Structure formats: structure tokens, C-alpha cells
mmCIF file of C-alpha atoms and ligand atoms in Angstrom:
data_model
loop_
_atom_site.group_PDB
_atom_site.id
_atom_site.type_symbol
_atom_site.label_atom_id
_atom_site.label_comp_id
_atom_site.label_asym_id
_atom_site.label_seq_id
_atom_site.Cartn_x
_atom_site.Cartn_y
_atom_site.Cartn_z
ATOM 1 C CA MET A 1 3.704 -7.712 -22.919
ATOM 2 C CA LEU A 2 5.479 -7.400 -19.724
ATOM 3 C CA THR A 3 8.471 -4.918 -19.391
ATOM 4 C CA ASN A 4 10.014 -6.489 -17.256
ATOM 5 C CA ASP A 5 9.025 -10.377 -16.683
ATOM 6 C CA LEU A 6 11.810 -11.139 -14.537
ATOM 7 C CA ILE A 7 9.923 -12.409 -11.700
ATOM 8 C CA LEU A 8 7.473 -14.443 -13.834
ATOM 9 C CA ARG A 9 10.656 -16.277 -15.450
ATOM 10 C CA ALA A 10 12.186 -17.517 -12.600
ATOM 11 C CA ALA A 11 9.340 -18.532 -10.750
ATOM 12 C CA ARG A 12 9.178 -21.028 -14.245
ATOM 13 C CA GLY A 13 11.953 -22.368 -14.104
ATOM 14 C CA GLU A 14 12.770 -20.511 -17.203
ATOM 15 C CA ARG A 15 16.569 -18.857 -17.091
ATOM 16 C CA VAL A 16 17.071 -14.884 -16.099
ATOM 17 C CA GLU A 17 19.924 -12.367 -16.308
ATOM 18 C CA ARG A 18 19.779 -11.348 -12.539
ATOM 19 C CA THR A 19 18.815 -12.363 -9.529
ATOM 20 C CA PRO A 20 14.593 -10.599 -9.354
ATOM 21 C CA VAL A 21 13.548 -8.847 -5.991
ATOM 22 C CA TRP A 22 10.720 -8.118 -3.460
ATOM 23 C CA LEU A 23 9.771 -7.656 -0.029
ATOM 24 C CA MET A 24 7.297 -8.922 1.631
ATOM 25 C CA ARG A 25 5.478 -6.062 3.695
ATOM 26 C CA GLN A 26 6.490 -3.031 1.257
ATOM 27 C CA ALA A 27 3.589 -1.760 0.094
ATOM 28 C CA GLY A 28 3.500 -0.239 3.760
ATOM 29 C CA ARG A 29 4.648 1.606 6.610
ATOM 30 C CA ILE A 30 8.380 1.747 5.527
ATOM 31 C CA LEU A 31 7.385 4.101 3.200
ATOM 32 C CA LYS A 32 6.141 8.492 4.174
ATOM 33 C CA GLU A 33 3.980 7.912 1.059
ATOM 34 C CA TYR A 34 2.469 5.053 2.078
ATOM 35 C CA ARG A 35 1.475 6.983 6.048
ATOM 36 C CA ALA A 36 0.400 9.626 3.618
ATOM 37 C CA VAL A 37 -2.316 8.140 1.426
ATOM 38 C CA ARG A 38 -3.180 6.293 4.840
ATOM 39 C CA GLU A 39 -4.006 8.996 6.835
ATOM 40 C CA GLN A 40 -5.993 10.450 3.917
ATOM 41 C CA ALA A 41 -7.406 7.662 3.773
ATOM 42 C CA GLY A 42 -8.297 7.689 7.340
ATOM 43 C CA SER A 43 -8.932 4.099 8.739
ATOM 44 C CA PHE A 44 -6.759 0.847 7.664
ATOM 45 C CA ILE A 45 -9.849 -0.892 6.067
ATOM 46 C CA ASN A 46 -11.245 2.460 4.187
ATOM 47 C CA LEU A 47 -7.255 1.778 2.400
ATOM 48 C CA VAL A 48 -8.103 -1.563 1.632
ATOM 49 C CA THR A 49 -12.160 -1.056 0.362
ATOM 50 C CA THR A 50 -10.928 2.023 -1.769
ATOM 51 C CA PRO A 51 -9.420 -0.127 -5.337
ATOM 52 C CA GLU A 52 -8.168 4.042 -6.006
ATOM 53 C CA LEU A 53 -5.642 4.291 -2.993
ATOM 54 C CA ALA A 54 -4.985 1.209 -2.520
ATOM 55 C CA ALA A 55 -4.359 0.512 -6.437
ATOM 56 C CA GLU A 56 -1.877 3.655 -5.268
ATOM 57 C CA VAL A 57 -0.460 2.189 -2.560
ATOM 58 C CA THR A 58 0.720 -0.871 -4.122
ATOM 59 C CA ILE A 59 1.932 0.854 -6.710
ATOM 60 C CA GLN A 60 4.181 3.608 -4.646
ATOM 61 C CA PRO A 61 7.684 0.485 -4.113
ATOM 62 C CA VAL A 62 7.431 -0.021 -7.933
ATOM 63 C CA ASP A 63 9.078 3.781 -8.323
ATOM 64 C CA ILE A 64 10.059 4.569 -5.853
ATOM 65 C CA LEU A 65 12.438 1.711 -4.662
ATOM 66 C CA GLY A 66 12.219 -0.162 -7.978
ATOM 67 C CA VAL A 67 11.145 -3.759 -6.570
ATOM 68 C CA ASP A 68 11.059 -5.615 -9.064
ATOM 69 C CA ALA A 69 6.958 -7.134 -8.657
ATOM 70 C CA ALA A 70 3.969 -5.118 -6.995
ATOM 71 C CA ILE A 71 2.020 -7.142 -3.969
ATOM 72 C CA LEU A 72 -1.554 -6.324 -4.309
ATOM 73 C CA PHE A 73 -2.726 -4.297 -1.691
ATOM 74 C CA SER A 74 -5.236 -5.285 0.742
ATOM 75 C CA ASP A 75 -4.854 -7.674 4.098
ATOM 76 C CA ILE A 76 -5.389 -11.432 4.324
ATOM 77 C CA LEU A 77 -8.062 -10.676 7.146
ATOM 78 C CA VAL A 78 -10.045 -9.760 4.102
ATOM 79 C CA VAL A 79 -11.144 -12.816 3.662
ATOM 80 C CA PRO A 80 -13.153 -14.201 6.626
ATOM 81 C CA GLU A 81 -14.566 -10.573 6.176
ATOM 82 C CA ALA A 82 -16.326 -11.847 3.046
ATOM 83 C CA MET A 83 -17.083 -15.196 5.006
ATOM 84 C CA GLY A 84 -19.586 -13.288 7.673
ATOM 85 C CA LEU A 85 -17.017 -12.588 10.111
ATOM 86 C CA PRO A 86 -15.538 -8.646 10.115
ATOM 87 C CA TYR A 87 -12.195 -8.177 11.480
ATOM 88 C CA VAL A 88 -11.389 -4.478 13.197
ATOM 89 C CA MET A 89 -7.286 -3.037 12.821
ATOM 90 C CA ASP A 90 -6.299 -1.305 16.420
ATOM 91 C CA GLU A 91 -4.045 1.289 16.360
ATOM 92 C CA GLY A 92 -0.881 0.115 16.441
ATOM 93 C CA LYS A 93 -2.582 -3.100 17.838
ATOM 94 C CA GLY A 94 -3.432 -5.087 14.667
ATOM 95 C CA PRO A 95 -6.528 -7.127 14.065
ATOM 96 C CA ARG A 96 -9.330 -8.420 16.172
ATOM 97 C CA PHE A 97 -12.320 -10.451 14.933
ATOM 98 C CA PRO A 98 -14.704 -9.008 17.330
ATOM 99 C CA GLU A 99 -16.957 -11.991 16.528
ATOM 100 C CA VAL A 100 -14.921 -15.678 16.835
ATOM 101 C CA VAL A 101 -15.914 -19.764 15.468
ATOM 102 C CA ARG A 102 -14.901 -21.630 17.872
ATOM 103 C CA SER A 103 -17.946 -24.568 17.235
ATOM 104 C CA MET A 104 -20.552 -26.270 14.845
ATOM 105 C CA ASP A 105 -23.679 -24.023 15.804
ATOM 106 C CA ASP A 106 -20.613 -20.746 15.435
ATOM 107 C CA LEU A 107 -20.359 -22.566 11.989
ATOM 108 C CA LYS A 108 -23.473 -21.385 11.021
ATOM 109 C CA ARG A 109 -22.907 -17.554 10.583
ATOM 110 C CA ILE A 110 -20.383 -18.936 7.762
ATOM 111 C CA HIS A 111 -20.020 -19.272 4.700
ATOM 112 C CA VAL A 112 -18.286 -19.545 1.479
ATOM 113 C CA PRO A 113 -18.953 -16.053 -0.864
ATOM 114 C CA ASP A 114 -19.922 -15.346 -4.221
ATOM 115 C CA VAL A 115 -15.870 -13.361 -3.770
ATOM 116 C CA ALA A 116 -17.129 -11.302 -7.125
ATOM 117 C CA ASP A 117 -19.418 -9.837 -4.632
ATOM 118 C CA ALA A 118 -18.490 -9.521 -1.306
ATOM 119 C CA LEU A 119 -14.717 -9.033 -2.531
ATOM 120 C CA HIS A 120 -15.945 -6.009 -5.554
ATOM 121 C CA TYR A 121 -12.846 -3.912 -4.393
ATOM 122 C CA VAL A 122 -10.456 -6.477 -5.258
ATOM 123 C CA PRO A 123 -10.877 -7.030 -8.872
ATOM 124 C CA ALA A 124 -10.896 -2.733 -9.012
ATOM 125 C CA ALA A 125 -7.848 -1.970 -7.536
ATOM 126 C CA ILE A 126 -6.107 -4.720 -9.345
ATOM 127 C CA LYS A 127 -7.316 -3.385 -13.137
ATOM 128 C CA LEU A 128 -6.458 -0.100 -11.983
ATOM 129 C CA VAL A 129 -3.332 -1.085 -10.728
ATOM 130 C CA LYS A 130 -2.389 -2.798 -13.734
ATOM 131 C CA GLN A 131 -3.859 -0.119 -16.386
ATOM 132 C CA ASP A 132 -1.205 2.523 -14.067
ATOM 133 C CA LEU A 133 2.163 -0.101 -14.374
ATOM 134 C CA ASN A 134 1.727 -0.805 -17.572
ATOM 135 C CA GLY A 135 3.826 -3.346 -18.493
ATOM 136 C CA ARG A 136 6.643 -2.730 -16.408
ATOM 137 C CA VAL A 137 6.846 -5.143 -13.237
ATOM 138 C CA PRO A 138 4.312 -8.478 -13.055
ATOM 139 C CA LEU A 139 2.069 -7.611 -9.953
ATOM 140 C CA ILE A 140 1.461 -10.436 -7.387
ATOM 141 C CA GLY A 141 -1.704 -11.504 -5.660
ATOM 142 C CA PHE A 142 -2.412 -12.814 -2.474
ATOM 143 C CA ALA A 143 -4.805 -14.649 0.042
ATOM 144 C CA GLY A 144 -3.518 -16.325 3.555
ATOM 145 C CA ALA A 145 -3.443 -20.523 4.005
ATOM 146 C CA PRO A 146 -6.550 -22.164 5.895
ATOM 147 C CA TRP A 147 -4.918 -22.351 8.981
ATOM 148 C CA THR A 148 -3.483 -19.422 9.142
ATOM 149 C CA LEU A 149 -7.187 -18.119 8.406
ATOM 150 C CA PHE A 150 -8.827 -20.693 11.026
ATOM 151 C CA CYS A 151 -6.023 -18.976 13.413
ATOM 152 C CA TYR A 152 -7.538 -16.175 13.191
ATOM 153 C CA MET A 153 -11.272 -16.547 13.301
ATOM 154 C CA THR A 154 -10.980 -18.915 15.967
ATOM 155 C CA GLU A 155 -9.092 -17.365 18.566
ATOM 156 C CA GLY A 156 -10.223 -13.869 17.245
ATOM 157 C CA LYS A 157 -6.899 -12.559 17.885
ATOM 158 C CA GLY A 158 -3.048 -12.723 17.480
ATOM 159 C CA SER A 159 -1.329 -15.304 19.353
ATOM 160 C CA LYS A 160 2.063 -17.397 20.035
ATOM 161 C CA THR A 161 0.333 -20.434 20.652
ATOM 162 C CA PHE A 162 -3.251 -20.417 18.953
ATOM 163 C CA SER A 163 -3.787 -23.128 21.330
ATOM 164 C CA VAL A 164 -7.449 -22.400 20.642
ATOM 165 C CA ALA A 165 -6.951 -23.013 17.572
ATOM 166 C CA ARG A 166 -5.490 -26.006 17.801
ATOM 167 C CA ARG A 167 -7.558 -26.732 20.118
ATOM 168 C CA SER A 168 -9.910 -27.302 18.615
ATOM 169 C CA LEU A 169 -8.028 -29.805 15.788
ATOM 170 C CA TYR A 170 -7.800 -32.869 18.697
ATOM 171 C CA ALA A 171 -11.149 -31.951 20.436
ATOM 172 C CA ASP A 172 -13.543 -30.698 17.965
ATOM 173 C CA PRO A 173 -11.957 -32.411 14.100
ATOM 174 C CA ALA A 174 -15.486 -32.251 12.576
ATOM 175 C CA PHE A 175 -15.406 -28.658 13.761
ATOM 176 C CA ALA A 176 -12.034 -27.964 12.682
ATOM 177 C CA THR A 177 -12.859 -29.754 8.952
ATOM 178 C CA ALA A 178 -15.164 -28.032 8.064
ATOM 179 C CA LEU A 179 -14.503 -24.777 8.637
ATOM 180 C CA MET A 180 -10.689 -25.797 6.705
ATOM 181 C CA ASP A 181 -12.785 -27.071 3.936
ATOM 182 C CA ARG A 182 -15.038 -23.536 3.810
ATOM 183 C CA ILE A 183 -11.842 -21.382 4.435
ATOM 184 C CA THR A 184 -10.048 -23.087 1.676
ATOM 185 C CA ASP A 185 -13.531 -23.032 -0.957
ATOM 186 C CA THR A 186 -13.098 -19.119 -0.601
ATOM 187 C CA THR A 187 -9.062 -19.208 -0.700
ATOM 188 C CA ILE A 188 -10.175 -20.406 -4.114
ATOM 189 C CA ALA A 189 -12.298 -18.997 -5.814
ATOM 190 C CA TYR A 190 -10.781 -15.505 -3.944
ATOM 191 C CA LEU A 191 -7.461 -15.761 -5.887
ATOM 192 C CA LYS A 192 -8.865 -17.116 -9.501
ATOM 193 C CA LEU A 193 -10.839 -13.738 -9.083
ATOM 194 C CA GLN A 194 -7.913 -11.998 -8.754
ATOM 195 C CA VAL A 195 -6.375 -14.369 -11.452
ATOM 196 C CA ALA A 196 -9.432 -12.856 -13.603
ATOM 197 C CA ALA A 197 -8.556 -9.778 -12.970
ATOM 198 C CA GLY A 198 -4.870 -9.589 -14.078
ATOM 199 C CA VAL A 199 -2.059 -10.884 -11.666
ATOM 200 C CA ASP A 200 0.714 -12.459 -12.422
ATOM 201 C CA MET A 201 1.494 -14.539 -9.783
ATOM 202 C CA VAL A 202 -0.545 -15.804 -6.360
ATOM 203 C CA GLN A 203 1.117 -16.396 -3.274
ATOM 204 C CA VAL A 204 -0.539 -17.501 0.003
ATOM 205 C CA PHE A 205 1.059 -16.901 3.580
ATOM 206 C CA ASP A 206 0.723 -19.398 6.280
ATOM 207 C CA SER A 207 2.334 -16.849 8.967
ATOM 208 C CA TRP A 208 1.257 -19.473 12.116
ATOM 209 C CA ALA A 209 2.222 -22.570 10.660
ATOM 210 C CA GLY A 210 4.918 -22.718 13.011
ATOM 211 C CA VAL A 211 2.740 -23.946 15.887
ATOM 212 C CA LEU A 212 1.694 -27.240 14.151
ATOM 213 C CA ASP A 213 3.284 -30.333 14.682
ATOM 214 C CA ALA A 214 4.880 -32.293 11.362
ATOM 215 C CA HIS A 215 2.338 -34.849 11.282
ATOM 216 C CA THR A 216 -0.287 -32.250 12.139
ATOM 217 C CA TYR A 217 0.398 -29.842 9.646
ATOM 218 C CA ARG A 218 0.922 -32.686 6.698
ATOM 219 C CA THR A 219 -2.277 -34.000 7.519
ATOM 220 C CA PHE A 220 -4.627 -31.756 8.257
ATOM 221 C CA VAL A 221 -3.304 -28.516 6.526
ATOM 222 C CA VAL A 222 -0.736 -29.872 3.745
ATOM 223 C CA PRO A 223 -3.880 -31.398 1.645
ATOM 224 C CA GLY A 224 -5.959 -28.321 1.115
ATOM 225 C CA LEU A 225 -3.076 -25.477 -0.267
ATOM 226 C CA LYS A 226 -3.122 -29.407 -2.846
ATOM 227 C CA ARG A 227 -6.269 -28.785 -3.317
ATOM 228 C CA ILE A 228 -5.216 -24.714 -4.182
ATOM 229 C CA CYS A 229 -1.872 -25.935 -5.648
ATOM 230 C CA GLU A 230 -4.521 -27.798 -8.078
ATOM 231 C CA ALA A 231 -6.889 -25.046 -8.704
ATOM 232 C CA ILE A 232 -4.033 -22.594 -9.748
ATOM 233 C CA THR A 233 -3.647 -23.104 -13.027
ATOM 234 C CA GLU A 234 -3.326 -20.597 -14.439
ATOM 235 C CA VAL A 235 -0.167 -18.205 -13.215
ATOM 236 C CA PRO A 236 3.464 -19.895 -10.326
ATOM 237 C CA VAL A 237 1.832 -20.036 -6.754
ATOM 238 C CA THR A 238 4.146 -19.686 -3.971
ATOM 239 C CA LEU A 239 3.574 -20.902 -0.718
ATOM 240 C CA PHE A 240 5.304 -19.743 1.919
ATOM 241 C CA ALA A 241 4.857 -21.708 4.996
ATOM 242 C CA LYS A 242 6.997 -20.116 8.255
ATOM 243 C CA ASP A 243 9.148 -21.851 10.683
ATOM 244 C CA ALA A 244 7.556 -24.685 9.037
ATOM 245 C CA TRP A 245 11.070 -25.885 8.060
ATOM 246 C CA PHE A 246 9.785 -28.864 9.559
ATOM 247 C CA ALA A 247 7.252 -29.141 6.276
ATOM 248 C CA THR A 248 10.288 -27.952 3.853
ATOM 249 C CA ALA A 249 9.460 -31.577 1.522
ATOM 250 C CA ASP A 250 5.872 -31.969 2.431
ATOM 251 C CA ILE A 251 5.237 -28.322 -0.042
ATOM 252 C CA ALA A 252 8.491 -28.613 -1.862
ATOM 253 C CA ALA A 253 5.588 -32.211 -3.542
ATOM 254 C CA LEU A 254 3.169 -29.683 -3.948
ATOM 255 C CA PRO A 255 2.481 -28.523 -7.932
ATOM 256 C CA CYS A 256 3.734 -24.870 -6.663
ATOM 257 C CA ALA A 257 6.196 -23.102 -7.999
ATOM 258 C CA THR A 258 8.306 -21.606 -5.837
ATOM 259 C CA VAL A 259 8.609 -22.311 -2.251
ATOM 260 C CA GLY A 260 8.991 -19.252 0.505
ATOM 261 C CA LEU A 261 11.416 -19.835 3.288
ATOM 262 C CA ASP A 262 11.867 -17.849 7.029
ATOM 263 C CA TRP A 263 15.495 -16.326 7.337
ATOM 264 C CA ALA A 264 16.178 -19.659 9.917
ATOM 265 C CA GLN A 265 16.253 -22.669 6.731
ATOM 266 C CA ASP A 266 19.698 -22.706 4.760
ATOM 267 C CA PRO A 267 19.005 -21.898 1.859
ATOM 268 C CA ARG A 268 21.565 -24.843 0.956
ATOM 269 C CA TRP A 269 19.433 -27.190 3.323
ATOM 270 C CA ALA A 270 16.065 -26.458 1.995
ATOM 271 C CA ARG A 271 17.343 -26.737 -2.001
ATOM 272 C CA GLN A 272 18.209 -30.232 -1.277
ATOM 273 C CA VAL A 273 15.155 -31.343 0.665
ATOM 274 C CA VAL A 274 12.820 -28.931 -2.767
ATOM 275 C CA GLY A 275 15.232 -30.271 -5.285
ATOM 276 C CA PRO A 276 15.562 -28.432 -8.502
ATOM 277 C CA ASP A 277 12.322 -28.002 -10.066
ATOM 278 C CA ARG A 278 10.999 -25.959 -6.964
ATOM 279 C CA THR A 279 12.079 -21.945 -7.149
ATOM 280 C CA LEU A 280 12.414 -20.431 -3.754
ATOM 281 C CA GLN A 281 12.292 -17.102 -2.693
ATOM 282 C CA GLY A 282 13.295 -15.575 0.600
ATOM 283 C CA ASN A 283 15.390 -14.901 2.361
ATOM 284 C CA LEU A 284 17.863 -12.712 4.650
ATOM 285 C CA ASP A 285 16.699 -11.580 8.100
ATOM 286 C CA PRO A 286 14.299 -8.735 7.480
ATOM 287 C CA CYS A 287 17.279 -7.349 10.775
ATOM 288 C CA VAL A 288 20.127 -7.391 8.372
ATOM 289 C CA LEU A 289 18.377 -4.002 7.742
ATOM 290 C CA TYR A 290 18.826 -2.004 10.253
ATOM 291 C CA ALA A 291 22.524 -2.432 10.030
ATOM 292 C CA ASP A 292 24.728 -0.887 7.995
ATOM 293 C CA GLY A 293 25.237 -0.292 4.558
ATOM 294 C CA ALA A 294 28.730 -2.540 3.462
ATOM 295 C CA THR A 295 27.004 -4.841 6.285
ATOM 296 C CA ILE A 296 23.608 -5.068 4.466
ATOM 297 C CA ALA A 297 25.349 -5.235 1.469
ATOM 298 C CA ARG A 298 27.664 -8.466 1.945
ATOM 299 C CA GLU A 299 24.757 -9.974 4.601
ATOM 300 C CA THR A 300 22.235 -10.281 1.262
ATOM 301 C CA ALA A 301 25.696 -10.673 -1.244
ATOM 302 C CA ARG A 302 25.820 -14.158 1.086
ATOM 303 C CA MET A 303 22.298 -14.736 0.587
ATOM 304 C CA LEU A 304 21.959 -14.401 -3.454
ATOM 305 C CA ASP A 305 25.992 -16.387 -3.328
ATOM 306 C CA ALA A 306 23.790 -19.783 -1.068
ATOM 307 C CA PHE A 307 20.898 -19.637 -2.967
ATOM 308 C CA GLY A 308 22.856 -18.958 -6.479
ATOM 309 C CA PRO A 309 22.061 -17.091 -9.526
ATOM 310 C CA GLN A 310 18.766 -19.277 -10.728
ATOM 311 C CA ARG A 311 15.625 -20.706 -10.335
ATOM 312 C CA HIS A 312 16.229 -17.734 -6.610
ATOM 313 C CA ILE A 313 13.409 -14.505 -6.125
ATOM 314 C CA ALA A 314 15.590 -12.459 -3.802
ATOM 315 C CA ASN A 315 13.028 -11.149 -0.308
ATOM 316 C CA LEU A 316 13.849 -11.714 3.187
ATOM 317 C CA GLY A 317 12.683 -14.030 5.161
ATOM 318 C CA HIS A 318 9.372 -12.349 6.840
ATOM 319 C CA GLY A 319 7.846 -8.677 6.047
ATOM 320 C CA VAL A 320 9.531 -5.430 6.788
ATOM 321 C CA TYR A 321 9.514 -4.596 9.666
ATOM 322 C CA PRO A 322 8.111 -1.222 9.745
ATOM 323 C CA ASP A 323 10.461 0.962 11.121
ATOM 324 C CA ILE A 324 13.326 -0.764 9.169
ATOM 325 C CA PRO A 325 15.197 2.249 7.647
ATOM 326 C CA VAL A 326 14.440 2.777 3.891
ATOM 327 C CA ASP A 327 18.256 3.812 2.263
ATOM 328 C CA GLY A 328 18.496 -0.029 3.868
ATOM 329 C CA VAL A 329 15.410 -1.060 1.931
ATOM 330 C CA ARG A 330 17.478 0.396 -0.921
ATOM 331 C CA ARG A 331 20.817 -1.154 -0.665
ATOM 332 C CA PHE A 332 18.863 -4.783 -0.131
ATOM 333 C CA ILE A 333 17.314 -3.641 -3.427
ATOM 334 C CA ASP A 334 19.827 -2.410 -5.302
ATOM 335 C CA THR A 335 23.022 -4.767 -3.306
ATOM 336 C CA VAL A 336 21.226 -7.930 -5.498
ATOM 337 C CA LYS A 337 20.109 -5.759 -8.680
ATOM 338 C CA GLU A 338 24.644 -5.277 -9.001
ATOM 339 C CA HIS A 339 24.855 -8.947 -7.006
ATOM 340 C CA ASN A 340 27.794 -10.635 -9.773
ATOM 341 C CA HIS A 341 27.064 -14.472 -9.350
ATOM 342 C CA ARG A 342 30.819 -16.448 -8.354
ATOM 343 C CA LYS A 343 31.311 -18.487 -11.369
HETATM 344 O O1 CP3 B 401 2.746 -5.331 0.720
HETATM 345 C C1 CP3 B 401 2.191 -6.274 0.728
HETATM 346 O O2 CP3 B 401 3.236 -6.444 1.367
HETATM 347 C C2 CP3 B 401 1.096 -6.015 0.841
HETATM 348 C C3 CP3 B 401 0.379 -5.535 1.863
HETATM 349 C C4 CP3 B 401 -0.395 -6.972 3.476
HETATM 350 C C5 CP3 B 401 -1.039 -6.395 4.544
HETATM 351 N N1 CP3 B 401 -0.357 -8.052 5.020
HETATM 352 C C6 CP3 B 401 -1.153 -4.494 4.648
HETATM 353 C C7 CP3 B 401 -0.911 -5.239 5.563
HETATM 354 C C8 CP3 B 401 0.145 -8.711 3.520
HETATM 355 C C9 CP3 B 401 0.426 -8.506 2.296
HETATM 356 C C10 CP3 B 401 -0.629 -8.829 4.006
HETATM 357 C C11 CP3 B 401 -0.314 -10.098 4.620
HETATM 358 C C12 CP3 B 401 -0.836 -10.383 5.821
HETATM 359 N N2 CP3 B 401 -1.896 -9.897 7.571
HETATM 360 C C13 CP3 B 401 -0.074 -10.822 6.125
HETATM 361 C C14 CP3 B 401 0.874 -13.060 6.167
HETATM 362 C C15 CP3 B 401 2.115 -11.659 6.340
HETATM 363 C C16 CP3 B 401 2.781 -12.025 6.814
HETATM 364 O O3 CP3 B 401 3.420 -10.435 7.836
HETATM 365 O O4 CP3 B 401 2.808 -12.985 7.765
HETATM 366 C C17 CP3 B 401 -0.594 -11.164 8.312
HETATM 367 C C18 CP3 B 401 0.001 -12.422 9.149
HETATM 368 C C19 CP3 B 401 -1.945 -10.063 8.261
HETATM 369 C C20 CP3 B 401 -2.410 -10.160 9.307
HETATM 370 C C21 CP3 B 401 -2.071 -8.141 10.222
HETATM 371 N N3 CP3 B 401 -2.446 -7.362 8.472
HETATM 372 C C22 CP3 B 401 -1.777 -8.212 11.258
HETATM 373 C C23 CP3 B 401 -0.991 -9.063 11.862
HETATM 374 C C24 CP3 B 401 -2.028 -5.970 10.987
HETATM 375 C C25 CP3 B 401 -0.496 -5.515 12.440
HETATM 376 C C26 CP3 B 401 0.464 -6.167 12.547
HETATM 377 C C27 CP3 B 401 1.107 -4.916 11.333
HETATM 378 O O5 CP3 B 401 1.638 -5.252 10.250
HETATM 379 O O6 CP3 B 401 1.235 -3.352 12.008
HETATM 380 C C28 CP3 B 401 -1.935 -6.681 9.965
HETATM 381 C C29 CP3 B 401 -2.107 -4.644 9.878
HETATM 382 C C30 CP3 B 401 -1.530 -4.480 8.109
HETATM 383 N N4 CP3 B 401 -1.717 -5.653 7.053
HETATM 384 C C31 CP3 B 401 -0.928 -3.512 7.596
HETATM 385 C C32 CP3 B 401 -0.421 -3.280 6.785
HETATM 386 C C33 CP3 B 401 0.905 -2.284 5.302
HETATM 387 C C34 CP3 B 401 0.017 -1.775 8.653
HETATM 388 C C35 CP3 B 401 -1.544 -1.285 9.327
HETATM 389 C C36 CP3 B 401 -2.204 0.157 8.994
HETATM 390 O O7 CP3 B 401 -0.826 0.739 8.344
HETATM 391 O O8 CP3 B 401 -2.324 0.436 9.796
#
């Protein structure tokens, strides 16, 4: 039994006494306690693959910040790794794939793995987190969306345009479809593994949705998201497609519980497009949290009023930046918890 199930009730569209709040990337470098464990782990990948340490940093934001949910500490890139494409995390630079997948021939190296084996450290961490949380708040599991993983696997690293990934959609559609299908199959198995281990809801991050046009997103990406939503029936699913305002209606048509919004989306416009039957999550500009406390409180209140008191999960419009002051983060969380909606 959960003592605080506000987020789950909000996701399911049940009444809540107040708006629940968590932050994307809350388990990370904003906390000095995270940086200490990260140092102890030696490397990012070691932290991700050591269940005791991953569990510890998962729980830190619940204890230190008072958020209404924990999110499993991991990374979206563990899925390509399990499929046969290991990543490296260059200090201060981000992730990189020493090898890439760009052709039918390359696809021979990529398989749909037995996730329980290849990603065994994930359910192990989930079980430790659930024990330690002891019902205080729900645990959110996650995966990268197939398109975002496709971007990294073909490009090999971050990119502003992901033009290698986009090119393959038009230049070699048979390859692109085959790779997307394999990623989607693995993602479904991986999310089901997390659910079986005990996560209470899941979020799918389509961080690079915004590099595609509306038609291509609808025809090439949405079918995979639909398969994921239809497969995960046990817990609420949140779809977060960043910079993809053009796809908001398509996403809202899928059987997901919650639609995540980046900060560029107008909450009132999104509510109109999405309709009344989905929960919205977001969407304060993370940069607001660099401001003084009064500004943070004012902007947060403005956002809360725009969404209204029900069917909303407060969050930022993207992950919290590593150098945002913890005091700013606290001010955001406390403002949500104390907000009185204008009747
Ligand atoms: O608190 C949480 O949200 C849980 C942990 C989490 C991480 N990555 C840990 C992490 C989650 C949910 C992710 C998701 C993720 N990873 C996404 C999707 C969300 C988004 O931000 O759009 C993406 C695109 C990645 C890939 C990735 N991992 C990048 C581009 C980077 C480098 C940029 C950065 O933030 O440093 C990472 C590294 C990473 N993943 C760190 C953390 C805490 C920082 C590395 C470190 O601590 O050494």
C-alpha cells in the first residue's frame, strides 16, 4: 500500500487534494549527495549497473526534496547496449556509441535480447528501491522512445539535427523500419520487466521527437508508441515527446494515461487539443529555477492555474539542469504543494 499515491490518482484521472510534483532528472547532479555516490561508483555506467548504488540515488530526491514520486536511476541507453550496441559516457560530454547501426548489414549485430538476462541489474535495483521506499511514494520506471534510441544508435552521439537518423528514413526505409521494430519489441519487454519488478507507472521519453515533421512522426513513430501503450496495461503510461507540439493530438489519441508537455506548449492550448480524458504533465521552463524565490513562486503559480487543480502532474518542461540551485528546486516543489487553486 502506498501512503502517498497522488501521482497515480492524478494519472488515472481520480480526484486529488493537491497537485502532485516530481522533476525529470531529479536523481542526478543537482544533489551533492548524488555527486558523492557517483564518485564512489567511479563511473556513470558502474552507478547504473550496481543495484545498491542505483537504488540509493533513486531515493535521494524523495528524502531530500520531498517529491511525490521516485524515478528509477538508470539511462535510456541501457536498451541499445542490451541489443548489442554498448555506449560510453565521456565525462562532461555525454554519451557516445563507438559503433553505429546504419545499414541492413549492420543490423546483423543488433538483436532483441532476453531483457531479464541482459538488464538483470534493473529489476534488482527496483526491488531494493521498493523495499526502502516502503510505500512512501510511487516509483516511476522509464525507457527511451524507439525514435530517440534510433537517433542515438544511427548517429552514434548527440546531434542538433540528427540528420544521419533522418536521412535513413528516406534513403533506406526498409532498414529504418526493421531497426525501429526491434527497438520497439525490446522496449516493450523492458518496460514489462520493470512493471513485473514493481514500478508503479512508466514514462517514455521521446527527447528527439522535435527533429521530425508532423507527417513523418505520425506515420513512422506513432505506430511504435501505440504498440507500447497497448502492451503496457498494468500501470499508467506517460508519453513525453519533446518539441513535438505538432504531434500532441496524435499522442493524445493513444491509450496513454498522461501526456508530458515541454515548456513551449501552452497548457490551455494543450488541454483543448488533448481533451478532458488525459492527464497533462509539465511544464515550467527549467530556467525559471535560476531566478529568485519570489519569481519562481509566481511563475509556478501561473503554471498551476493554467493547468487547473485536477488531471495535472506538476513537473518541468524538460530535465532539471545540473547547475540549477537546489534552493530553486525546493521553492518550485514547495510552491506546488502549498498552492491554492483559484476557485
Ligand atoms: O532522475 C532521473 O530522471 C532518472 C535518471 C535518468 C538519467 N537519464 C540519468 C543520467 C533519466 C530518466 C535519463 C533519461 C535520458 N538519458 C534521456 C531522456 C530524457 C532527456 O533528458 O531528454 C536522454 C536523452 C538520455 C541520454 C543521456 N544520458 C544524455 C544525453 C546524457 C548526457 C547529458 C547529461 O545530462 O549529462 C546522459 C547522462 C546522464 N543520464 C546523467 C544522468 C544523471 C549525467 C551523467 C553523470 O552523472 O555523470
